[in-house]
Structure formats: C-alpha cells, structure tokens
Coordinates of C-alpha atoms in Angstrom, one line a residue:
Chain A
M14 CA -2.6 10.3 -35.0
F15 CA -2.9 12.8 -32.3
D16 CA 0.3 14.5 -31.3
W17 CA 1.7 16.2 -28.2
L18 CA 2.3 19.5 -29.8
Q19 CA -1.3 19.9 -30.8
L20 CA -2.4 19.2 -27.2
L21 CA 0.1 21.6 -25.8
S22 CA -0.8 24.4 -28.2
D23 CA -4.4 24.4 -27.1
P24 CA -4.5 26.7 -24.0
N25 CA -7.6 25.0 -22.7
A26 CA -6.0 21.6 -23.0
R27 CA -2.9 22.8 -21.3
W28 CA -4.9 23.9 -18.2
I29 CA -6.6 20.5 -18.1
L30 CA -3.3 18.7 -18.4
L31 CA -1.8 20.8 -15.7
G32 CA -4.8 20.4 -13.4
S33 CA -4.8 16.6 -13.8
M34 CA -1.1 16.5 -13.1
L35 CA -1.3 18.6 -10.0
L36 CA -4.2 16.5 -8.7
G37 CA -2.2 13.4 -9.2
I38 CA 0.8 14.8 -7.3
G39 CA -1.2 16.0 -4.4
G40 CA -3.3 12.8 -4.1
G41 CA -0.2 10.6 -4.4
V42 CA 1.7 12.4 -1.7
I43 CA -0.9 12.5 1.0
G44 CA -2.2 9.1 -0.1
S45 CA 1.2 7.5 0.8
F46 CA 0.7 8.3 4.4
A47 CA -2.9 7.1 4.4
Y48 CA -1.8 3.9 2.9
L49 CA 1.1 3.3 5.4
R50 CA -1.3 4.1 8.2
K51 CA -3.6 1.3 7.0
Q52 CA -6.2 3.8 6.2
A53 CA -6.5 3.0 2.5
L54 CA -10.3 2.6 2.9
M55 CA -10.5 5.8 4.8
G56 CA -9.7 7.7 1.6
D57 CA -12.7 5.9 0.0
A58 CA -15.0 6.6 2.9
L59 CA -13.9 10.3 3.0
S60 CA -14.5 10.7 -0.7
H61 CA -17.9 9.2 -0.6
A62 CA -18.8 11.2 2.5
A63 CA -17.7 14.4 0.7
L64 CA -20.6 14.1 -1.7
P65 CA -23.4 15.1 0.7
G66 CA -21.2 17.7 2.2
V67 CA -20.6 19.3 -1.1
C68 CA -24.3 19.1 -2.0
I69 CA -25.4 20.7 1.2
A70 CA -22.8 23.5 0.7
F71 CA -24.2 24.1 -2.7
M72 CA -27.8 24.1 -1.5
L73 CA -27.1 26.6 1.3
S74 CA -25.0 28.9 -0.8
G75 CA -26.3 28.4 -4.3
S76 CA -22.8 28.9 -5.6
K77 CA -20.1 26.5 -6.9
S78 CA -17.2 27.8 -4.9
I79 CA -14.4 25.4 -4.1
G80 CA -13.8 27.1 -0.8
L81 CA -17.4 26.3 0.4
F82 CA -17.2 22.8 -1.0
L83 CA -14.1 22.3 1.0
I84 CA -15.9 23.3 4.2
G85 CA -18.9 21.1 3.3
A86 CA -16.7 18.1 2.5
A87 CA -14.6 18.6 5.6
V88 CA -17.6 18.8 7.9
A89 CA -19.1 15.7 6.3
G90 CA -15.7 14.0 6.5
V91 CA -15.4 14.8 10.2
A92 CA -19.0 13.5 10.7
A93 CA -18.1 10.3 8.9
T94 CA -14.9 9.6 10.8
Y95 CA -16.7 10.4 14.0
G96 CA -19.5 8.0 13.1
I97 CA -17.0 5.2 12.3
G98 CA -15.1 5.9 15.6
F99 CA -18.3 6.0 17.6
M100 CA -19.6 2.7 16.2
T101 CA -16.4 0.9 16.8
R102 CA -16.0 2.2 20.3
H103 CA -19.6 1.8 21.5
S104 CA -20.7 -1.4 19.8
R105 CA -19.3 -4.7 18.8
I106 CA -19.2 -3.6 15.2
K107 CA -15.7 -3.9 13.8
P108 CA -14.1 -1.0 11.9
D109 CA -14.4 -2.5 8.5
A110 CA -18.2 -3.0 8.9
A111 CA -18.6 0.5 10.4
L112 CA -16.7 2.0 7.5
A113 CA -18.9 0.1 5.0
I114 CA -22.1 1.4 6.8
V115 CA -21.0 5.0 7.0
L116 CA -19.6 5.0 3.4
S117 CA -22.8 3.8 1.9
V118 CA -25.1 5.9 4.1
F119 CA -23.3 9.1 3.2
F120 CA -23.1 8.2 -0.5
G121 CA -26.8 7.4 -0.5
L122 CA -27.6 10.7 1.1
G123 CA -25.3 12.4 -1.4
I124 CA -27.2 10.9 -4.3
V125 CA -30.6 11.9 -2.9
L126 CA -29.4 15.5 -2.4
L127 CA -27.8 15.6 -5.9
T128 CA -31.0 14.4 -7.5
R129 CA -32.9 17.0 -5.6
I130 CA -30.6 19.8 -6.7
Q131 CA -30.9 18.7 -10.3
H132 CA -34.7 18.8 -10.2
S133 CA -34.8 22.1 -8.4
G134 CA -34.0 23.9 -11.6
S135 CA -32.2 26.7 -9.8
G136 CA -30.3 27.4 -13.0
N137 CA -26.9 27.3 -11.4
Q138 CA -26.8 23.6 -10.9
S139 CA -25.2 22.6 -14.2
G140 CA -22.1 20.6 -13.7
L141 CA -23.0 19.4 -10.2
D142 CA -23.9 16.0 -11.7
K143 CA -20.3 15.7 -12.7
F144 CA -19.3 15.4 -9.0
L145 CA -19.8 11.7 -9.2
F146 CA -17.3 10.9 -12.0
G147 CA -15.8 14.3 -12.7
Q148 CA -15.4 16.1 -15.9
A149 CA -11.9 17.3 -16.4
A150 CA -12.8 19.0 -19.6
S151 CA -14.8 21.6 -17.7
M152 CA -11.7 22.9 -15.9
V153 CA -10.7 26.4 -16.6
R154 CA -7.8 28.6 -15.6
S155 CA -9.2 29.6 -12.2
D156 CA -9.9 26.0 -11.3
V157 CA -6.4 25.0 -12.1
I158 CA -5.0 27.8 -10.0
T159 CA -7.1 26.6 -7.0
M160 CA -5.8 23.1 -7.6
A161 CA -2.3 24.4 -7.8
V162 CA -2.7 26.1 -4.4
I163 CA -4.3 22.9 -2.9
S164 CA -1.5 20.7 -4.2
A165 CA 1.1 23.2 -2.9
V166 CA -0.6 23.0 0.5
L167 CA -0.6 19.2 0.5
I168 CA 3.0 18.9 -0.6
G169 CA 4.1 21.7 1.8
A170 CA 2.4 20.1 4.8
C171 CA 3.8 16.7 4.0
A172 CA 7.3 18.1 3.5
L173 CA 7.2 20.2 6.7
L174 CA 5.7 17.5 8.8
F175 CA 7.6 14.6 7.1
K176 CA 9.3 13.3 10.3
E177 CA 6.1 13.7 12.4
F178 CA 3.9 11.9 9.8
K179 CA 6.6 9.2 9.4
L180 CA 6.6 8.4 13.1
L181 CA 2.9 8.6 13.3
S182 CA 2.6 6.1 10.5
F183 CA 5.2 3.7 11.8
D184 CA 4.6 3.7 15.5
P185 CA 1.8 5.9 16.8
G186 CA 2.3 4.6 20.4
F187 CA 5.9 5.8 20.4
A188 CA 4.9 9.1 18.8
R189 CA 2.5 9.6 21.6
G190 CA 5.2 8.7 24.1
V191 CA 7.6 11.3 22.9
G192 CA 4.9 13.9 23.2
Y193 CA 3.5 14.3 19.7
P194 CA -0.2 15.4 19.7
T195 CA -1.1 12.2 17.9
V196 CA -4.9 13.0 17.9
L197 CA -4.3 16.3 16.3
L198 CA -1.8 14.9 13.7
D199 CA -4.3 12.2 13.0
Q200 CA -7.0 14.7 12.2
L201 CA -4.6 16.8 10.2
V202 CA -3.9 13.8 7.9
M203 CA -7.6 13.2 7.6
L204 CA -8.2 16.9 6.8
L205 CA -5.4 16.8 4.1
L206 CA -7.1 13.7 2.6
V207 CA -10.4 15.6 2.5
V208 CA -8.6 18.5 0.8
A209 CA -7.3 16.2 -1.8
V210 CA -10.7 14.7 -2.3
V211 CA -12.3 18.1 -2.8
A212 CA -9.5 19.1 -5.2
G213 CA -10.3 16.0 -7.2
I214 CA -14.1 16.4 -7.3
Q215 CA -14.1 18.3 -10.6
A216 CA -11.6 16.3 -12.4
V217 CA -12.2 12.7 -11.4
G218 CA -15.2 12.9 -9.2
V219 CA -15.7 11.7 -5.6
V220 CA -16.2 8.0 -6.5
L221 CA -12.9 7.6 -8.3
M222 CA -10.8 9.9 -6.2
A223 CA -10.0 7.2 -3.7
A224 CA -8.1 5.4 -6.5
L225 CA -5.9 8.4 -7.0
L226 CA -5.1 8.5 -3.3
I227 CA -4.1 4.9 -2.8
T228 CA -3.1 3.3 -6.1
P229 CA 0.0 5.6 -6.7
A230 CA 1.1 5.0 -3.1
V231 CA 0.8 1.2 -3.4
S232 CA 2.6 1.2 -6.7
A233 CA 5.4 3.4 -5.3
R234 CA 5.9 1.0 -2.4
Y235 CA 6.9 -1.6 -4.9
W236 CA 9.9 0.3 -6.1
T237 CA 11.6 1.5 -2.9
E238 CA 12.4 0.8 0.7
K239 CA 12.7 4.5 1.6
L240 CA 9.7 6.6 2.7
G241 CA 11.0 9.8 1.2
V242 CA 11.5 8.2 -2.2
M243 CA 8.2 6.5 -1.9
V244 CA 6.3 9.7 -1.3
V245 CA 8.0 11.4 -4.3
L246 CA 7.4 8.4 -6.5
S247 CA 3.8 8.2 -5.5
G248 CA 3.4 11.9 -6.5
L249 CA 5.1 11.2 -9.7
F250 CA 2.9 8.2 -10.5
G251 CA -0.1 10.3 -9.8
A252 CA 1.1 13.0 -12.1
L253 CA 1.9 10.5 -14.8
S254 CA -1.6 9.0 -14.5
G255 CA -3.1 12.5 -14.8
I256 CA -1.1 13.3 -17.9
A257 CA -1.9 9.9 -19.5
G258 CA -5.6 10.2 -18.7
T259 CA -5.8 13.7 -20.2
W260 CA -3.8 12.8 -23.2
I261 CA -5.8 9.7 -24.1
S262 CA -9.1 11.5 -23.5
A263 CA -7.9 14.5 -25.6
S264 CA -6.9 12.3 -28.5
G265 CA -10.4 12.6 -29.7
N266 CA -12.1 9.3 -28.7
N267 CA -14.4 11.2 -26.4
L268 CA -13.7 9.1 -23.4
P269 CA -13.9 10.8 -19.9
T270 CA -10.7 12.0 -18.4
G271 CA -11.3 11.0 -14.8
P272 CA -11.9 7.3 -15.4
L273 CA -9.0 7.2 -17.9
T274 CA -6.7 8.7 -15.3
V275 CA -7.7 6.0 -12.8
L276 CA -7.1 3.3 -15.5
A277 CA -3.7 4.8 -16.3
C278 CA -3.0 4.7 -12.6
T279 CA -4.0 1.1 -12.4
A280 CA -1.8 0.3 -15.4
I281 CA 1.2 1.8 -13.5
F282 CA 0.2 -0.4 -10.5
G283 CA 0.1 -3.5 -12.8
I284 CA 3.6 -2.7 -14.1
S285 CA 4.9 -2.2 -10.6
V286 CA 3.5 -5.5 -9.4
V287 CA 5.1 -7.4 -12.2
A288 CA 8.4 -5.6 -12.9
A289 CA 9.5 -3.8 -9.7
P290 CA 13.0 -4.8 -8.5
K291 CA 13.1 -7.0 -5.5
R292 CA 9.3 -6.8 -4.7
G293 CA 7.9 -7.5 -8.1
I294 CA 6.7 -10.9 -9.2
V295 CA 9.3 -11.3 -11.9
A296 CA 12.2 -10.3 -9.5
K297 CA 10.9 -12.7 -6.8
R298 CA 10.7 -15.5 -9.3
V299 CA 14.3 -14.8 -10.5
I300 CA 15.6 -14.6 -7.0
R301 CA 14.0 -17.9 -6.1
A302 CA 15.2 -19.6 -9.3
M303 CA 18.7 -18.5 -8.6
A304 CA 18.6 -19.7 -5.0
R305 CA 17.2 -23.1 -6.2
S306 CA 19.9 -23.5 -8.8
R307 CA 22.6 -22.6 -6.3
L308 CA 21.3 -25.1 -3.9
A309 CA 21.2 -27.8 -6.6
R310 CA 24.8 -26.9 -7.6
E311 CA 26.0 -27.1 -4.0
S312 CA 24.4 -30.4 -3.3
E313 CA 25.8 -31.7 -6.6
T314 CA 29.3 -30.8 -5.6
E315 CA 28.7 -32.3 -2.2
R316 CA 27.6 -35.5 -3.8
L317 CA 30.6 -35.7 -6.1
R318 CA 32.9 -35.1 -3.2
T319 CA 31.5 -37.9 -1.1
E320 CA 31.6 -40.2 -4.1
R321 CA 35.2 -39.4 -4.7
G322 CA 35.8 -40.0 -1.0
E323 CA 34.2 -43.4 -1.2
Q324 CA 36.3 -44.3 -4.3
A325 CA 39.4 -43.2 -2.5
L326 CA 38.6 -45.7 0.3
Chain B
M14 CA 15.1 14.0 49.4
K15 CA 15.3 13.4 45.7
P16 CA 11.9 12.6 44.2
S17 CA 11.5 9.0 43.0
P18 CA 11.9 8.3 39.2
L19 CA 8.3 7.1 39.2
T20 CA 5.5 7.5 41.7
I21 CA 2.1 6.1 40.9
R22 CA -0.9 6.8 43.2
N23 CA -4.3 5.3 43.1
L24 CA -4.2 4.2 39.4
S25 CA -7.1 2.2 38.0
V26 CA -7.7 1.2 34.4
A27 CA -10.6 -0.5 32.7
Y28 CA -11.2 -1.8 29.2
R29 CA -14.9 -1.2 28.6
K30 CA -16.4 -2.1 32.0
K31 CA -13.9 -4.7 33.1
P32 CA -11.2 -3.4 35.4
V33 CA -7.7 -4.4 34.4
L34 CA -5.8 -2.6 37.0
R35 CA -7.1 -1.5 40.5
D36 CA -5.6 0.8 43.0
I37 CA -2.0 0.6 41.8
E38 CA 0.3 2.5 44.2
F39 CA 4.0 2.3 44.2
E40 CA 7.2 4.2 44.2
A41 CA 10.1 3.0 42.1
P42 CA 13.5 3.3 43.6
E43 CA 16.2 5.0 41.5
G44 CA 18.9 3.0 39.7
K45 CA 17.2 -0.3 39.9
L46 CA 16.2 -2.9 37.3
I47 CA 12.6 -3.6 38.1
G48 CA 10.9 -6.7 36.7
I49 CA 7.1 -6.7 36.3
V50 CA 5.7 -10.2 36.2
G51 CA 2.2 -11.7 36.5
P52 CA -0.1 -14.1 34.6
N53 CA -1.5 -13.3 31.2
G54 CA -4.1 -10.5 31.3
A55 CA -2.7 -9.3 34.7
G56 CA -2.3 -5.8 33.2
K57 CA 1.4 -5.7 32.9
S58 CA 1.5 -3.9 29.6
T59 CA -1.5 -1.9 30.5
L60 CA 0.4 -0.5 33.5
I61 CA 3.1 0.8 31.2
K62 CA 0.7 2.1 28.7
A63 CA -1.5 3.9 31.3
T64 CA 1.6 5.4 32.9
L65 CA 2.7 6.8 29.5
G66 CA -0.8 8.0 28.8
L67 CA -1.2 5.8 25.7
I68 CA -4.5 4.5 27.1
P69 CA -6.9 6.4 29.2
R70 CA -7.0 5.7 32.9
L71 CA -10.0 5.8 35.1
C72 CA -8.2 7.6 37.8
G73 CA -4.7 7.9 39.3
E74 CA -1.7 10.1 39.4
V75 CA 1.6 9.5 37.7
S76 CA 4.6 11.6 38.6
I77 CA 8.1 11.2 37.1
Y78 CA 10.9 12.7 39.1
G79 CA 8.3 14.6 41.1
E80 CA 6.6 16.2 38.1
P81 CA 3.8 15.2 35.7
Y82 CA 4.8 13.1 32.7
A83 CA 4.0 15.9 30.2
R84 CA 6.9 17.9 31.6
Q85 CA 9.3 15.0 31.9
R86 CA 8.9 13.3 28.5
R87 CA 12.5 13.7 27.6
R88 CA 13.6 11.8 30.7
V89 CA 11.5 8.8 29.7
G90 CA 12.4 6.1 27.2
Y91 CA 10.0 3.5 25.9
V92 CA 10.4 0.1 24.2
P93 CA 7.0 -1.1 22.9
Q94 CA 6.2 -4.7 22.1
R95 CA 7.8 -5.7 18.9
E96 CA 4.5 -6.8 17.4
S97 CA 2.9 -3.4 17.9
V98 CA 4.2 -2.1 14.6
D99 CA 4.2 -3.3 11.0
W100 CA 7.9 -4.0 10.2
D101 CA 7.2 -3.9 6.4
F102 CA 7.5 -0.1 6.6
P103 CA 9.7 1.6 4.0
T104 CA 12.6 2.5 6.2
N105 CA 16.0 1.1 7.5
A106 CA 17.3 0.3 10.9
L107 CA 19.3 3.5 11.4
D108 CA 16.2 5.5 10.5
V109 CA 14.1 3.8 13.2
V110 CA 16.8 4.4 15.8
M111 CA 16.9 8.1 14.8
M112 CA 13.2 8.2 15.7
G113 CA 14.4 8.1 19.3
R114 CA 15.7 11.7 18.8
Y115 CA 12.4 13.1 17.4
G116 CA 11.2 14.1 20.8
H117 CA 14.3 16.2 21.3
L118 CA 14.2 17.7 17.8
G119 CA 11.1 19.9 17.9
W120 CA 8.6 20.6 15.2
F121 CA 9.6 20.6 11.5
R122 CA 13.3 20.1 12.1
R123 CA 14.8 17.1 10.3
P124 CA 17.3 14.8 11.9
G125 CA 20.8 15.7 10.8
R126 CA 24.4 14.6 11.2
K127 CA 24.3 14.8 15.0
E128 CA 21.3 12.6 15.2
R129 CA 22.9 10.1 12.8
A130 CA 25.9 9.9 14.9
I131 CA 23.9 9.3 18.1
A132 CA 21.8 6.7 16.3
M133 CA 24.9 4.9 15.0
E134 CA 26.4 4.8 18.5
C135 CA 23.2 3.3 19.9
L136 CA 23.1 0.7 17.2
D137 CA 26.7 -0.2 18.1
K138 CA 25.7 -0.6 21.7
V139 CA 23.2 -3.3 20.8
G140 CA 25.6 -4.9 18.4
M141 CA 23.6 -3.9 15.3
S142 CA 25.9 -1.3 13.6
A143 CA 26.5 -3.7 10.7
Y144 CA 22.8 -3.6 9.9
A145 CA 22.3 0.2 9.8
D146 CA 21.2 0.2 6.2
R147 CA 19.2 -2.9 6.3
Q148 CA 15.5 -2.6 5.5
I149 CA 13.7 -3.4 8.8
S150 CA 11.5 -6.2 7.4
Q151 CA 14.8 -8.0 6.5
L152 CA 15.8 -8.3 10.2
S153 CA 15.1 -11.2 12.4
G154 CA 12.8 -10.9 15.4
G155 CA 15.7 -10.6 17.8
Q156 CA 17.4 -8.0 15.6
Q157 CA 14.1 -6.0 15.4
Q158 CA 13.9 -6.1 19.2
R159 CA 17.5 -4.7 19.4
I160 CA 16.6 -1.9 17.0
F161 CA 13.8 -0.9 19.4
L162 CA 16.2 -1.0 22.3
A163 CA 18.6 1.2 20.4
R164 CA 15.9 3.6 19.6
A165 CA 15.1 3.9 23.3
L166 CA 18.8 4.4 24.1
A167 CA 18.8 7.2 21.5
Q168 CA 16.1 8.9 23.6
D169 CA 18.8 9.3 26.2
A170 CA 16.4 9.0 29.1
D171 CA 16.7 8.4 32.8
L172 CA 13.7 6.2 33.3
Y173 CA 13.0 3.3 30.8
F174 CA 9.9 1.3 30.2
M175 CA 10.3 -2.0 28.3
D176 CA 7.3 -4.1 27.2
E177 CA 8.3 -7.7 27.0
P178 CA 11.7 -7.2 25.4
F179 CA 12.7 -10.9 25.9
V180 CA 9.7 -12.4 24.0
G181 CA 10.7 -14.4 21.0
V182 CA 14.3 -13.4 20.8
D183 CA 17.4 -15.5 20.1
A184 CA 20.1 -16.2 22.6
A185 CA 22.4 -13.5 21.2
T186 CA 19.7 -10.8 21.6
E187 CA 18.8 -12.0 25.1
K188 CA 22.5 -11.6 26.1
A189 CA 22.7 -8.2 24.4
I190 CA 19.6 -7.0 26.3
V191 CA 20.9 -8.3 29.7
A192 CA 24.3 -6.6 29.1
L193 CA 22.5 -3.4 28.1
L194 CA 20.3 -3.5 31.3
G195 CA 23.5 -3.8 33.3
E196 CA 25.0 -0.9 31.6
L197 CA 21.9 1.3 32.1
K198 CA 21.9 0.4 35.8
E199 CA 25.6 1.3 36.1
Q200 CA 24.7 4.7 34.7
G201 CA 22.1 5.1 37.5
K202 CA 19.1 4.7 35.2
T203 CA 15.9 3.1 36.3
V204 CA 14.4 0.4 34.1
L205 CA 11.0 -1.2 34.4
V206 CA 10.7 -4.4 32.3
V207 CA 7.6 -6.4 31.7
H208 CA 8.7 -9.9 31.9
H209 CA 7.1 -13.4 31.7
D210 CA 9.8 -15.9 32.3
L211 CA 10.0 -16.7 36.0
A212 CA 13.1 -18.8 35.6
T213 CA 15.2 -15.7 34.9
V214 CA 13.7 -13.2 37.3
E215 CA 16.4 -13.6 40.0
E216 CA 19.2 -13.4 37.4
Y217 CA 18.0 -10.3 35.6
F218 CA 16.3 -8.0 38.2
D219 CA 17.0 -6.3 41.5
W220 CA 13.4 -5.5 42.3
L221 CA 10.2 -7.3 41.3
M222 CA 6.6 -6.3 41.0
L223 CA 4.1 -9.2 41.1
L224 CA 1.0 -8.0 39.4
N225 CA -2.4 -9.4 39.0
E226 CA -5.0 -6.6 38.6
T227 CA -3.5 -5.3 41.9
I228 CA 0.0 -5.3 43.1
V229 CA 0.6 -8.6 44.9
A230 CA 4.1 -7.8 46.0
F231 CA 6.7 -5.1 45.2
G232 CA 10.2 -4.9 46.6
P233 CA 13.7 -6.4 46.3
V234 CA 13.7 -9.7 44.5
E235 CA 14.9 -11.7 47.5
R236 CA 11.9 -10.6 49.5
T237 CA 9.2 -10.7 46.8
F238 CA 10.1 -13.7 44.7
T239 CA 8.7 -16.2 47.1
P240 CA 6.5 -19.2 46.5
E241 CA 3.7 -17.7 48.6
H242 CA 3.7 -14.4 46.6
L243 CA 3.9 -16.3 43.3
Q244 CA 1.0 -18.5 44.4
T245 CA -1.1 -15.4 45.2
A246 CA -0.3 -13.8 41.9
Y247 CA -0.7 -16.8 39.6
G248 CA -3.3 -18.7 41.6
G249 CA -3.9 -22.2 40.6
K250 CA -2.1 -21.6 37.3
L251 CA 1.2 -22.2 38.9
T252 CA 2.6 -25.5 40.0
L253 CA 5.8 -25.6 42.0
L254 CA 8.0 -28.6 41.7
G255 CA 11.0 -30.0 43.4
R256 CA 12.5 -29.9 46.8
D257 CA 14.0 -26.5 46.3
E258 CA 10.7 -24.9 45.5
R259 CA 12.3 -22.1 43.4
S260 CA 14.2 -24.4 41.2
A261 CA 11.5 -25.4 38.9
L262 CA 8.3 -23.6 37.9
I263 CA 5.6 -24.7 35.6
L264 CA 3.0 -22.5 34.2
G265 CA -0.2 -24.1 33.0

C-alpha cells in the first residue's frame, strides 16, 4: 500500500503533484467560460492546433522553452480560429464541420513535424514526443514555477474580468451594446485557452488537454446555479483530478499521469451527473417520484371527498 | 433646436449579397413610443442591430442626440429578443438585471450595494421583485422577458430599443410592458419597439414605422396606420376584412 506521506516526502513527486494541481485549477477556471460560451470544442481545436505551433517553435529555435512554445501555440491557435471563421463566413460550411477540418489538418501537420523532428537527431529533441500525451514525471522545479505563473495569470485574468467575461458569455449582443470591445475580449478568452493548453502540454499533452478544460466545468455546472461558485468548483475539480492522477500514477503501477488525470476528471463528472443536487439524475428521479406521489395522494383525497359527498346525498 | 434622439441617414444593410435594408432615413421624435412593424424578413430587428452596431452596415450614419453612438452609449438601453440567449446560464434574475449597470461601472469594478439597489428597484417596476433570487431557467417566458426589460431600465437610458418584447408572453407580462412603456413616455424617454401584432398598434404606440426593406411610412399612427400603407408594406400577404377596414386584419 502506497501512502501519502511517502509521496509527499519525495521532493520530485511533490513538484509533480503541485504542477498537476496548478494545471487543473487554471484549466478548470478558464474552461468554465469556454464551456458557457458554447466553445467546448474550441478548446479541443486549439489544443490540437497547438501541436504544429510548438513543433515549429522548436524547429526554429532548437530549444524547449515554454515561452517560445507559447508564442508558437498562440500563432497556430490564431491561424486555426481565423481558418474556422473564414470558412464559416465565406462558404456554406457550418462551424462544426469547419472546426473538424481545421482540427484534423493542424493535428496532421503537427504529427508530420513531430516525426521529422524525431528523425532529425538534433540531440535536443528528447521529450518532444511526449507532447502528444504528456509526461508529468518529467516535470522539474522550474517547470512547476512556470506553471504556477501561468495559472496565476489565468486565475488573475478571470478574477479581474469576471463581470466582463460573464456578460460576454451570457449575452454578447448586450455586451457589445453597452460598449464592451467584444472582439477583443473574445480573443482574450481564446488566448487564455491557448495559454492553458501550452501549460498542459508537458503534463497531459495536447490531445488530452481539452478534457481538462471542459470536463471540470461541465461537472461544476451540475452543482451550482451561480457562476462564481461554478468557476471556483471547476478549478477545484481540476485540481482534484490532477492530484488523483498523480497519486495513482505514483503508486507504482507505472501508468501515465496525464491520461490518469483525465480519467479522474471523468470520474468526477460521472459522480456529478448521478449525485448532484437538483440537476443530478438521482435528484431528478426523487423529485419526480415525490411529485407523482403527491399527485396520487391529492387525487385520492379528492376521490374520497366526492364519494363521501355522494353518500351524503 | 435640440437634436433628435435618433437620426439615421442613408443606412443600408446586407446579409451576404442580399440587401435587407435600403436607404433608411428617418428622425425619431423625442418622447414618443414608436412601433416598428412589417412582414417577416422586412429587416425590423436588423434595423435595431445595425443601429447599435451589432451587425455591420454597408453604409449609413447613425447619430444619437446629435452625436455618434460610441459617445452616447450610456443614453441607450437595449432589450434583445428573448431567444437570443441561453437561459440555462448559472445566474439569477437579480444578477441579470445588474448587468444593465455594467456599462456604467467601468473596467474591473464589481457591482456593489448601489447596483443591487438599482436592480431591485427595476425588478420591482416590472413586478418581479419576488423572483430576484430565482435561477433564470426557472422563470416562464414572460418573466424572462420582464427580466430583460428590468435590465434595460437599469441602464437608465433616454432612448430605448426593444426587439419584439411582446412575442410569446402571457397577459400579465403584456400588461406590465404596456404600463412600463407609458411610464417611460411620461419621463420623456423615446422608445422604439419592434412589433408584429397589427391589432394592438393603435393602442400601444404614438408613432409608427412601416418597414419592408425600405421605410414605407413613418409618422404619427393616425396618419401611417392606413390600409393603403399596410397594403404596400405587406403586399399580398395582408387581407383586410370587414366594413371598418381597420377592425380586422389577417396575415397569411
């Protein structure tokens, strides 16, 4: 039996744990807004689009710097969103199809570039193949510090612009009407999503990062009717998933952290769907059963009353 | 002379290549309730959206109290169509009404006690103060419409645009909206309302715009709401029945 103390006493494991947790928080927070703006798939598109961006950044610079990756992923993300927008505006292709096309093209390009990098033998490429599914175990102190900064930026931006993001998510037309630069805010949300994706590349990889953006948000929505609470819960669920993923992975079964984190996240989602108050399946069943029994009771008393009335006659 | 609340010059709008509005020119008089009617696809909502800059216009100038819209945003209130948002959003009625204050709040600042008080007052005006804490998806269609109206009231504007506020609402809401329009008029505010029910036009509005891609008629109701103008605006889609031609209208 693996125990917590052992995990926490290993400094390396501590960093990994902290990194996964931070990633979960950041992804969960910004993911909430993406989900409410019906851009759940956008997270997926952006994370797939990040792959070629990161590869090109590596090929040009030859170094694995998070800052450069961020720029590469951001440029690729902008290109992807522009591509989707262009296709929907200038052709009869619907947004979902445009998204699917762009997502797969960018991902395909990313894989080609990744394979090229691996065969180039430049010596410095080790670890790049982990971009796809991530390798949390390779995280070191400096990585975690970068992730902490990124998470702080994400949380800070969402806290400062909470009211703006809220109105943008609920009623963009009205937001525009009161003078919000909605296009700019829109792009800012996209940029923050890209930032979250890049932060997650090392730990869970580009393919699975979308899950960490959306699943905590969807789960959180089940538990509350308040946006503020939802965003906090979503961050919390993300953090919990990160911790659970790292913990299971570290218990010596040699399973990868990233995918385990995503599975933990999905488990939380499953629990939310079933057990959440009001919105959960169980709660809904109970409410319906109660309503039905009340109706039955009422019609029963009604029947008795009319019978009694008839007898009296 | 005081500038008109809303002056539009030479406004045209197209979706893709199809023109939706052509050469719209008018000057709205102050302190009037102005109905905008016309057949489906006549560009009624488009006119409001293009005026507010929510959709791009091909050409045209909009001035509000003599100045461009960007400088007069705080004097403009907007009630979008109820279906334009997803009501299953994690928030309550009071919160939505408070959004009407966001334009006055400035960046980063959170709504506080003052905004709460204003929002409560506006909820009260539409008869919804009992529902302040209600999650918005738990409200009926009419109640949701009243929340949108309360939000526009919270904007504390002088010129209001309302996009089909009477669509799909219950009798209580309809009454509340009419009362509210009367109150706004009393305060000297100007209200433009996209409307589709010809039977109530004379009862609700002072002025009327008949729209079908271009302005067919614009002026006081008694001058514009005539069978000839209606026939021009609606074309063959309108059948007039009865001796008193205005008494019954059938749209087909």
